[in-house]
């Protein structure tokens, strides 16, 4: 997994509430579209007009936000379906950091599996950052994961384990495979406690 | 010592390793796979050159991309057939039992898990699907996962997880006739919002929950994710044990007795404390229906459309202040992991019996599993639907998510027993109203949204 240390990039304000994963990536893009092409279809219902032309009003189509790698989002971003393609689609557009008051829980977990940092901050702080990102003289944001700051001043919280995994680009499957003796020991003891769980 | 919750007890029994700061590695007792998310995890595992650790703790079914057209035996397109075949082949090579198309046991994963007795009280159960919260109705600790976590389960039979906060939602009083499990949970979502349960495992309790059959409890837990909670649970009781006994994957003989003794220790202790408490007075509820593009946009069917979300109203083609009843509908969908079980179909058939669907309405009934379809046909329910002009289809997820191409036409309005009314969920520009099977059946007959209580006598 790609490491996440610091990121200096344009931030796009997108404060719509309850953005669901169906809206981020339509189900028919989850059935056969290769992972690396999903970015082309992120937010397609808002990003393109019927007929396929770009919707000039959608935030990512505005020249100043093209290439944005940070999104400042509304409450409960990524609600709904567990489809990890929603994260792959956002990452496919180049976005590596989200800032929102809250997230759909499965989407939130999926972000960490893909080197995307979802930062949770109070709604008022998120709104202030969105105003900054929307200001005519807006500068790129700098997110420093080691220091847990945005633009040097706004502090955010993150669990130590998740922070380390992002900073070092660690793979969770690899880490857990190293715990195999513990898993085997758990099952051996559990077979005695709850034998009905395991096949004969 | 304060009492412990159902969540506390199950959680503690599954900790393999404490990873610090409240994050733990938990054993996964049960893993359900379907072709759409399952095959992607299988291919990722193959790419990494890792063998599946415990194929005996996973079962699979085909649901998302199968065709539900009457008599269909596969996908509805070449890509779907290819996906189904990949899932079938990878599962066979790994030694995973798959309930395949046309077999007893096939159906929507969240319908067949309980139906097969694969879902049990006290187990951890995961599936690559957000509605895995459904299984909590049997007293399981169950939630949905993405592709990476699914691959992690295949490789290690564990999951890394932070313990959630606890919420208890009490449903007091007895609901009136025409008010169902679906209405109870929609009312709660309307009250506390789709983000009301973020970070929580919700335990549903109270007189009205105890009064529900297992299928009704599955409906309640199914919509936990629409409350923002990826976990919903109901303490197991006599109804749970009666439901499970004799099912294919449930323990039998001496193991049943041993399991039962364990399950009876699981319900939350009397003194257990929850981080958040909510309650709903069920006796005051009308049948519920959504009017907007989030499940929290819900009112009683005797209510008027609110004006607080103009964008949602524009999408839905509704006007603030109009009564929701009397709104013309073109499609009706009775199905999905929310409401496709035998009692749902019986309740809908009781409304439909001796009546006809309105001429302009295309109404579908999609049973949740192969077994439910057979059982419904043995009771003659299909004849009631067919005589009324409904389509009687094969088991699958169908129009709830549209992954198989079962879609509502642009701008058409659908009363649906499913779980999500998001923008575009049932198809581009499709307008979805979530409601109970009884309400959906009544809408098909009337050709418009109607109070099902007018049909009860």
XYZ file of C-alpha atoms in Angstrom:
657
model
C 0.000 0.000 0.000
C 1.188 3.513 -0.820
C 2.449 5.358 2.269
C 0.690 8.471 3.518
C 3.003 10.949 5.238
C 2.273 14.519 4.202
C 0.081 15.748 1.399
C 0.038 19.257 -0.053
C -2.723 19.589 -2.586
C -5.772 21.504 -3.744
C -8.820 20.848 -1.550
C -12.275 20.671 -3.119
C -15.304 21.674 -1.001
C -18.204 19.227 -1.365
C -20.496 19.718 1.626
C -23.468 17.680 0.429
C -24.774 15.583 3.341
C -25.380 11.820 3.338
C -23.391 11.172 0.141
C -23.939 7.432 -0.289
C -21.668 4.925 -1.962
C -24.259 4.280 -4.690
C -23.854 7.960 -5.562
C -20.049 7.735 -5.449
C -19.964 4.743 -7.805
C -22.981 3.187 -9.511
C -23.530 -0.534 -9.054
C -23.049 -1.340 -12.752
C -19.485 0.003 -12.457
C -18.857 -2.494 -9.647
C -19.537 -5.537 -11.749
C -16.716 -5.599 -14.254
C -14.924 -2.264 -14.499
C -11.209 -2.717 -13.715
C -10.167 -1.084 -10.445
C -7.779 1.345 -12.118
C -10.571 2.723 -14.374
C -13.132 3.376 -11.631
C -11.957 6.977 -11.180
C -13.516 7.772 -14.558
C -16.934 6.983 -13.108
C -16.715 8.512 -9.619
C -19.801 10.646 -8.900
C -20.952 10.098 -12.463
C -24.584 11.013 -11.776
C -23.477 14.506 -10.724
C -20.293 14.834 -12.757
C -21.819 14.206 -16.169
C -25.010 15.476 -17.803
C -27.411 13.064 -19.461
C -25.710 12.450 -22.790
C -22.256 12.236 -21.267
C -20.952 15.833 -21.322
C -19.337 17.174 -18.173
C -21.602 19.063 -15.797
C -19.718 22.370 -15.438
C -21.303 22.999 -12.033
C -19.955 19.875 -10.374
C -17.049 20.785 -8.130
C -14.460 18.480 -9.711
C -15.223 19.885 -13.166
C -14.337 23.427 -12.150
C -10.842 24.233 -13.457
C -9.529 25.250 -10.026
C -10.485 21.907 -8.462
C -9.296 19.610 -11.218
C -6.529 17.561 -9.725
C -7.784 18.139 -6.166
C -6.379 15.439 -3.880
C -8.273 16.494 -0.755
C -12.070 16.638 -0.383
C -13.850 18.598 2.336
C -17.123 16.714 2.731
C -20.514 16.961 4.415
C -21.850 14.950 7.301
C -22.054 11.172 6.964
C -19.975 10.838 3.826
C -19.916 7.335 2.301
C -23.087 6.035 3.896
C -24.765 2.927 2.495
C -23.352 -0.027 0.638
C -20.078 -1.751 1.615
C -18.713 -1.519 -1.942
C -14.997 -0.785 -1.676
C -15.195 0.450 -5.260
C -16.391 3.752 -3.770
C -12.945 4.247 -2.223
C -11.202 2.930 -5.333
C -13.182 5.421 -7.450
C -12.301 8.377 -5.243
C -8.664 7.265 -5.070
C -8.812 6.775 -8.837
C -9.575 10.481 -9.198
C -6.392 11.131 -7.238
C -7.987 11.932 -3.866
C -6.001 10.688 -0.865
C -7.555 12.594 2.013
C -11.127 13.290 3.096
C -12.215 15.747 5.783
C -15.751 15.346 7.151
C -17.779 15.483 10.390
C -18.692 11.776 10.080
C -18.551 8.837 7.690
C -20.411 5.683 6.798
C -18.691 3.123 8.995
C -17.862 0.504 6.366
C -16.636 3.165 3.941
C -14.449 4.576 6.739
C -12.770 1.183 7.279
C -12.371 0.700 3.546
C -10.457 4.000 3.263
C -7.669 2.757 5.556
C -7.352 -0.422 3.500
C -6.458 1.717 0.505
C -4.127 4.361 1.861
C -6.839 7.028 1.928
C -6.913 9.145 5.105
C -10.455 10.019 6.309
C -10.124 12.832 8.869
C -13.002 13.414 11.285
C -13.481 16.942 12.662
C -16.361 18.860 14.241
C -18.896 20.212 11.730
C -17.958 23.848 12.398
C -14.283 23.138 11.700
C -15.135 21.278 8.500
C -17.314 24.190 7.356
C -14.516 26.654 8.048
C -12.092 24.520 6.010
C -14.654 24.319 3.206
C -14.908 28.123 3.191
C -11.125 28.315 2.981
C -11.083 25.876 0.077
C -13.815 27.841 -1.713
C -12.253 31.265 -1.220
C -11.023 32.935 -4.421
C -7.507 33.170 -3.009
C -7.529 29.583 -1.676
C -4.122 27.969 -1.281
C -3.417 24.246 -1.363
C -3.953 22.481 1.971
C -1.176 20.633 3.738
C -2.091 17.523 5.685
C 0.648 16.223 7.981
C -0.227 12.796 9.313
C 2.808 12.494 11.607
C 1.885 15.762 13.387
C -1.851 15.193 12.907
C -2.434 18.677 11.549
C -4.082 20.413 8.608
C -2.311 23.609 7.457
C -0.159 23.492 10.554
C -2.906 24.586 12.905
C -6.004 22.381 12.748
C -5.363 19.252 14.813
C -7.105 15.938 14.125
C -7.256 12.630 15.989
C -6.490 9.185 14.584
C -5.928 5.802 16.236
C -2.241 4.912 16.708
C -2.520 1.637 14.812
C -4.194 3.164 11.789
C -1.737 6.035 11.788
C 1.230 3.667 11.755
C -0.310 1.588 8.979
C -0.802 4.650 6.786
C 2.598 6.167 7.576
C 4.425 2.952 6.783
C 2.079 1.684 4.053
C 1.517 -1.555 5.959
C -0.738 -4.316 4.725
C -3.206 -5.612 7.304
C -3.348 -9.127 5.881
C 0.408 -9.444 6.169
C 0.343 -8.240 9.780
C -2.393 -10.676 10.785
C -0.764 -13.622 9.015
C 2.158 -13.096 11.356
C -0.251 -13.761 14.252
C -1.161 -17.213 12.934
C 0.025 -19.051 16.101
C -2.393 -16.920 18.147
C -5.258 -17.691 15.782
C -4.507 -21.415 15.919
C -4.341 -21.299 19.726
C -7.653 -19.435 19.903
C -9.368 -22.013 17.718
C -7.927 -24.938 19.663
C -9.271 -23.563 22.947
C -12.539 -22.427 21.402
C -13.226 -25.870 19.928
C -13.492 -27.133 23.492
C -15.734 -24.240 24.617
C -17.959 -24.078 21.517
C -17.554 -27.283 19.494
C -20.724 -26.595 17.449
C -18.965 -23.714 15.691
C -16.457 -25.913 13.864
C -16.964 -28.553 11.196
C -16.536 -32.085 12.558
C -19.803 -5.023 38.761
C -22.290 -3.578 36.307
C -24.182 -5.859 33.977
C -22.846 -6.758 30.561
C -24.581 -6.312 27.229
C -25.170 -8.910 24.540
C -22.453 -7.131 22.569
C -19.951 -7.258 25.472
C -20.438 -10.976 25.947
C -20.105 -11.985 22.317
C -17.227 -9.575 21.717
C -15.161 -10.883 24.633
C -15.602 -14.481 23.508
C -13.977 -13.705 20.157
C -10.828 -11.778 21.039
C -7.779 -13.489 19.542
C -5.362 -10.671 20.316
C -5.541 -7.195 21.787
C -3.901 -4.798 19.322
C -4.012 -1.827 21.677
C -6.150 1.325 22.060
C -9.384 -0.677 21.993
C -8.561 -2.328 18.658
C -8.777 -6.097 18.721
C -8.301 -9.044 16.449
C -11.548 -11.039 16.519
C -12.227 -14.586 15.379
C -14.793 -14.861 12.574
C -17.066 -17.869 13.218
C -19.176 -17.556 10.100
C -18.471 -16.005 6.712
C -21.078 -15.682 3.971
C -20.106 -15.015 0.382
C -22.024 -13.952 -2.693
C -20.748 -13.850 -6.228
C -20.414 -10.062 -6.589
C -18.141 -9.223 -3.645
C -16.980 -12.803 -3.032
C -15.310 -13.444 -6.368
C -13.255 -10.267 -6.048
C -11.863 -11.373 -2.697
C -11.138 -14.832 -4.069
C -9.205 -13.396 -7.014
C -7.255 -11.085 -4.696
C -6.322 -14.060 -2.517
C -5.186 -15.973 -5.587
C -3.118 -12.993 -6.741
C -1.384 -12.931 -3.364
C -0.775 -16.663 -3.496
C -2.517 -17.263 -0.151
C -4.686 -20.297 0.599
C -8.091 -19.834 2.191
C -7.634 -20.618 5.884
C -10.967 -22.146 6.945
C -13.216 -23.034 4.005
C -15.489 -24.999 6.368
C -16.552 -21.779 8.116
C -17.746 -20.115 4.895
C -20.736 -20.828 2.674
C -21.709 -19.112 -0.547
C -24.835 -18.319 -2.502
C -25.670 -16.569 -5.774
C -27.852 -13.490 -5.405
C -26.667 -10.107 -6.711
C -26.172 -10.689 -10.430
C -28.466 -13.673 -11.038
C -31.380 -13.127 -13.371
C -34.725 -13.236 -11.561
C -36.728 -13.602 -14.779
C -39.231 -16.456 -14.443
C -37.467 -19.721 -15.273
C -33.992 -18.124 -15.497
C -31.006 -20.317 -14.609
C -28.060 -17.936 -14.640
C -26.994 -14.343 -15.088
C -28.815 -11.976 -17.398
C -25.706 -11.128 -19.407
C -22.418 -12.691 -20.451
C -20.420 -10.771 -17.820
C -22.768 -12.005 -15.088
C -22.427 -15.620 -16.218
C -18.659 -15.203 -16.193
C -18.712 -13.786 -12.649
C -20.989 -16.576 -11.438
C -18.685 -19.129 -12.997
C -15.574 -17.566 -11.452
C -17.199 -17.630 -8.015
C -18.347 -21.231 -8.517
C -14.904 -22.412 -9.654
C -12.896 -20.544 -7.029
C -15.240 -21.797 -4.294
C -14.981 -25.403 -5.456
C -11.194 -25.220 -5.564
C -11.083 -23.726 -2.067
C -13.560 -26.258 -0.682
C -16.357 -23.769 0.061
C -19.918 -25.086 -0.074
C -21.956 -22.968 -2.521
C -25.732 -23.120 -2.798
C -25.995 -22.678 -6.526
C -28.753 -21.443 -8.812
C -31.697 -23.847 -8.834
C -30.652 -25.548 -5.587
C -32.352 -25.624 -2.199
C -30.316 -23.135 -0.170
C -29.761 -20.584 -2.948
C -31.050 -17.072 -2.392
C -30.152 -13.700 -0.944
C -27.296 -14.307 1.503
C -29.130 -12.543 4.335
C -32.171 -14.713 3.760
C -30.413 -18.069 3.401
C -27.922 -17.615 6.275
C -30.736 -17.851 8.848
C -32.812 -20.204 6.692
C -29.987 -22.760 6.614
C -29.207 -22.368 10.313
C -25.746 -21.116 9.316
C -26.416 -17.947 11.337
C -26.485 -18.774 15.052
C -26.771 -16.825 18.303
C -23.439 -15.704 19.707
C -21.421 -16.074 16.510
C -19.423 -13.416 14.727
C -20.665 -13.370 11.141
C -19.261 -11.285 8.295
C -20.174 -10.843 4.654
C -19.118 -8.482 1.899
C -22.439 -6.692 1.988
C -23.666 -3.838 4.183
C -26.944 -5.573 5.072
C -25.080 -8.266 6.990
C -26.479 -6.507 10.074
C -29.636 -8.542 9.320
C -28.172 -11.619 11.032
C -28.111 -9.853 14.397
C -31.805 -10.753 14.643
C -30.701 -14.189 15.871
C -28.360 -12.744 18.474
C -25.287 -12.870 16.215
C -22.633 -10.144 16.035
C -22.728 -9.464 12.321
C -21.605 -6.678 10.017
C -20.708 -5.909 6.435
C -17.155 -5.563 5.104
C -15.429 -4.356 1.939
C -13.269 -6.354 -0.462
C -10.003 -5.887 1.472
C -11.495 -7.014 4.780
C -13.207 -9.894 2.986
C -9.820 -10.988 1.655
C -8.471 -10.659 5.211
C -11.196 -13.031 6.438
C -10.452 -15.553 3.687
C -6.758 -15.467 4.574
C -6.913 -15.390 8.374
C -10.495 -16.142 9.577
C -10.213 -12.972 11.672
C -11.040 -9.275 11.488
C -9.363 -6.221 13.049
C -12.012 -4.185 14.796
C -12.607 -1.386 17.279
C -15.377 -2.123 19.724
C -18.430 0.021 18.926
C -20.485 2.069 21.363
C -23.791 0.575 22.449
C -27.275 1.864 21.756
C -30.512 0.344 22.946
C -33.680 1.095 20.997
C -36.825 0.102 22.862
C -40.084 -0.438 21.016
C -42.849 -0.200 23.587
C -46.551 -0.847 23.185
C -48.258 -2.970 20.573
C -48.444 -1.797 16.974
C -51.903 -1.472 15.403
C -53.073 -3.694 12.554
C -51.303 -2.846 9.325
C -48.197 -1.678 11.193
C -45.332 -4.103 10.622
C -41.691 -4.697 11.568
C -40.716 -2.502 8.597
C -42.783 0.366 9.982
C -41.165 0.080 13.414
C -37.641 0.405 12.098
C -38.505 3.101 9.526
C -40.083 5.110 12.357
C -36.879 4.874 14.386
C -34.768 5.971 11.391
C -37.164 8.890 10.891
C -36.815 9.841 14.525
C -33.022 9.738 14.971
C -31.842 10.048 11.351
C -29.572 7.965 9.143
C -26.557 9.092 11.133
C -28.231 8.451 14.488
C -26.433 5.164 15.008
C -22.944 5.991 13.680
C -20.308 4.138 15.672
C -22.884 2.033 17.517
C -24.051 -1.532 17.774
C -27.798 -1.213 18.279
C -29.721 -3.653 20.440
C -33.459 -3.666 19.704
C -35.597 -4.435 22.724
C -39.047 -3.993 24.183
C -42.446 -5.577 24.008
C -43.008 -4.999 20.297
C -39.665 -6.622 19.355
C -40.392 -9.663 21.562
C -43.772 -9.889 19.807
C -42.225 -10.149 16.322
C -41.570 -13.485 14.635
C -37.979 -14.198 13.485
C -38.701 -12.882 10.013
C -39.932 -9.585 11.450
C -36.838 -9.329 13.619
C -34.663 -9.920 10.546
C -36.453 -6.989 8.868
C -35.754 -4.730 11.852
C -32.060 -5.615 12.048
C -31.710 -5.358 8.262
C -32.240 -1.597 8.388
C -29.634 -0.989 11.116
C -27.168 0.178 8.473
C -29.790 2.719 7.330
C -29.543 4.049 10.881
C -25.801 4.460 10.411
C -25.070 1.468 12.649
C -23.289 -1.366 10.925
C -24.414 -3.752 13.690
C -27.963 -4.438 14.926
C -28.876 -7.169 17.406
C -31.790 -8.773 19.206
C -31.304 -11.022 22.228
C -32.044 -14.668 21.408
C -35.106 -16.213 23.058
C -37.457 -19.167 22.680
C -38.553 -17.939 19.245
C -34.946 -17.920 18.080
C -34.304 -21.475 19.271
C -37.599 -22.793 17.823
C -36.734 -21.143 14.513
C -33.265 -22.711 14.366
C -33.907 -26.249 15.557
C -33.571 -28.804 12.789
C -32.155 -26.424 10.179
C -29.423 -27.787 7.942
C -26.355 -26.115 9.441
C -27.695 -25.786 13.008
C -26.146 -28.053 15.655
C -28.044 -31.261 16.449
C -28.211 -33.817 19.260
C -25.836 -33.262 22.172
C -24.224 -30.294 20.406
C -27.635 -28.590 20.213
C -28.077 -28.948 23.968
C -24.603 -27.597 24.628
C -25.128 -24.686 22.228
C -28.536 -23.870 23.694
C -27.114 -23.693 27.211
C -24.489 -21.250 25.925
C -26.984 -19.130 23.967
C -29.159 -18.717 27.059
C -26.286 -16.904 28.808
C -26.000 -14.265 26.064
C -28.856 -11.754 26.585
C -27.877 -8.434 28.161
C -27.912 -8.473 31.970
C -30.680 -6.555 33.723
C -28.236 -3.924 34.975
C -26.395 -3.497 31.694
C -25.803 0.104 30.678
C -25.933 1.425 27.127
C -24.137 4.528 25.860
C -27.291 5.799 24.132
C -30.975 4.945 24.674
C -33.955 5.627 22.405
C -37.551 4.539 22.570
C -40.510 4.443 20.207
C -44.171 4.189 21.202
C -45.435 1.650 18.673
C -49.105 2.005 19.568
C -49.132 5.500 18.053
C -47.596 4.556 14.677
C -49.267 4.629 11.260
C -47.861 2.550 8.376
C -44.703 4.338 7.231
C -43.539 5.387 3.780
C -40.521 7.355 2.584
C -40.964 10.483 0.492
C -37.337 11.533 -0.194
C -33.920 10.164 -1.100
C -32.736 8.969 2.309
C -34.432 6.395 4.543
C -34.761 9.124 7.195
C -37.183 10.951 4.888
C -40.141 9.005 6.225
C -43.696 9.837 7.338
C -46.908 8.027 8.231
C -48.943 7.261 5.125
C -51.613 9.623 6.470
C -49.062 12.458 6.557
C -48.027 15.294 4.270
C -44.712 15.690 2.415
C -42.417 18.042 4.362
C -40.598 20.925 2.717
C -37.213 20.742 4.413
C -35.309 19.057 1.549
C -36.128 20.824 -1.743
C -33.522 18.856 -3.728
C -35.004 15.561 -2.611
C -38.506 16.757 -3.514
C -37.330 17.857 -6.956
C -35.769 14.449 -7.546
C -38.885 12.688 -6.313
C -41.291 14.902 -8.279
C -43.241 15.852 -5.152
C -44.457 19.149 -3.705
C -44.104 20.218 -0.083
C -47.396 19.952 1.760
C -49.068 17.433 -0.546
C -50.549 14.344 1.108
C -48.288 11.365 0.278
C -51.367 9.157 -0.210
C -52.803 9.459 -3.688
C -49.390 9.740 -5.397
C -49.504 7.684 -8.589
C -47.028 4.794 -8.889
C -45.835 2.819 -11.896
C -43.808 0.047 -10.270
C -44.109 -2.132 -7.178
C -41.273 -4.325 -5.932
C -41.865 -6.907 -3.206
C -38.533 -8.525 -2.399
C -34.964 -7.916 -1.072
C -33.136 -9.016 2.084
C -35.483 -6.696 3.984
C -38.868 -8.153 3.062
C -38.883 -11.277 0.889
C -39.480 -14.015 3.450
C -42.500 -16.280 3.579
C -44.507 -14.222 6.124
C -43.844 -11.101 3.994
C -45.223 -12.854 0.922
C -48.206 -14.182 2.869
C -49.019 -10.702 4.172
C -48.779 -9.190 0.691
C -50.884 -12.000 -0.781
C -53.577 -11.417 1.832
C -53.962 -7.849 0.495
C -53.846 -8.946 -3.145
C -56.212 -11.937 -2.897
C -59.290 -11.481 -5.086
C -58.063 -8.113 -6.410
C -56.178 -6.917 -9.489
C -53.144 -4.696 -9.869
C -53.963 -1.330 -11.462
C -53.459 -1.470 -15.226
C -50.633 1.086 -15.276
C -48.631 -0.682 -12.529
C -45.939 -3.262 -13.197
C -45.684 -5.260 -9.951
C -43.022 -7.845 -9.132
C -42.701 -10.398 -6.389
C -39.150 -11.743 -5.971
C -38.885 -14.398 -3.237
C -35.754 -14.177 -1.113
C -34.688 -17.772 -1.634
C -35.301 -20.885 -3.691
C -36.823 -22.522 -0.603
C -39.219 -19.626 0.052
C -40.346 -19.786 -3.560
C -41.112 -23.505 -3.251
C -42.904 -23.064 0.072
C -44.930 -20.122 -1.228
C -45.956 -22.115 -4.276
C -46.977 -25.056 -2.084
C -49.377 -22.654 -0.348
C -50.624 -21.269 -3.664
C -49.362 -17.742 -3.015
C -47.944 -17.489 -6.528
C -51.409 -18.107 -7.981
C -52.804 -15.189 -6.001
C -50.094 -12.856 -7.316
C -50.286 -14.139 -10.880
C -54.100 -13.853 -10.945
C -53.755 -10.229 -9.855
C -51.321 -9.495 -12.697
C -48.096 -9.508 -10.652
C -44.914 -11.163 -11.952
C -43.710 -14.110 -9.855
C -39.943 -14.309 -10.248
C -36.844 -16.303 -9.273
C -34.920 -15.652 -6.039
C -32.280 -12.907 -5.933
C -31.504 -9.316 -4.941
C -33.156 -7.995 -8.087
C -34.508 -4.445 -8.090
C -33.246 -3.554 -4.630
C -29.822 -2.791 -6.079
C -30.216 -3.466 -9.788
C -26.829 -5.153 -10.189
C -28.492 -7.720 -12.471
C -30.202 -5.113 -14.636
C -33.594 -5.297 -12.842
C -34.234 -1.543 -12.834
C -36.981 1.013 -12.449
C -37.322 3.229 -15.537
C -36.160 6.885 -15.377
C -38.733 9.108 -13.614
C -40.944 6.108 -12.809
C -42.171 5.842 -9.220
C -41.792 2.578 -7.339
C -43.132 1.465 -3.987
C -40.441 -0.938 -2.849
C -40.070 -3.220 0.172
C -36.286 -2.846 -0.035
C -33.984 -0.733 2.120
C -32.575 2.195 0.149
C -34.261 5.089 -1.643
C -30.996 6.792 -2.616
C -30.768 8.863 -5.785
C -30.398 6.380 -8.645
C -30.409 3.316 -6.392
C -33.084 1.483 -8.393
C -31.918 2.998 -11.671
C -30.979 6.437 -13.022
C -33.715 8.946 -12.040
C -35.856 6.200 -10.484
C -38.095 7.377 -7.614
C -38.261 4.937 -4.736
C -40.701 4.881 -1.825
C -39.791 2.384 0.890
C -42.651 0.637 2.669
C -43.838 -2.708 4.025
C -44.964 -5.611 1.815
C -48.580 -4.884 2.775
C -48.241 -1.233 1.765
C -46.514 -2.194 -1.497
C -49.242 -4.697 -2.346
C -51.942 -2.123 -1.622
C -50.165 0.447 -3.824
C -50.110 -2.036 -6.703
C -53.871 -2.548 -6.417
C -54.756 1.119 -5.979
C -52.228 2.336 -8.568
C -51.142 4.964 -6.071
C -49.722 5.265 -2.571
C -52.539 4.271 -0.249
C -53.084 3.538 3.434
C -53.079 -0.257 3.654
C -55.473 -0.056 6.590
C -58.234 0.637 4.042
C -57.666 -2.885 2.763
C -57.966 -4.602 6.126
C -61.347 -5.769 7.267
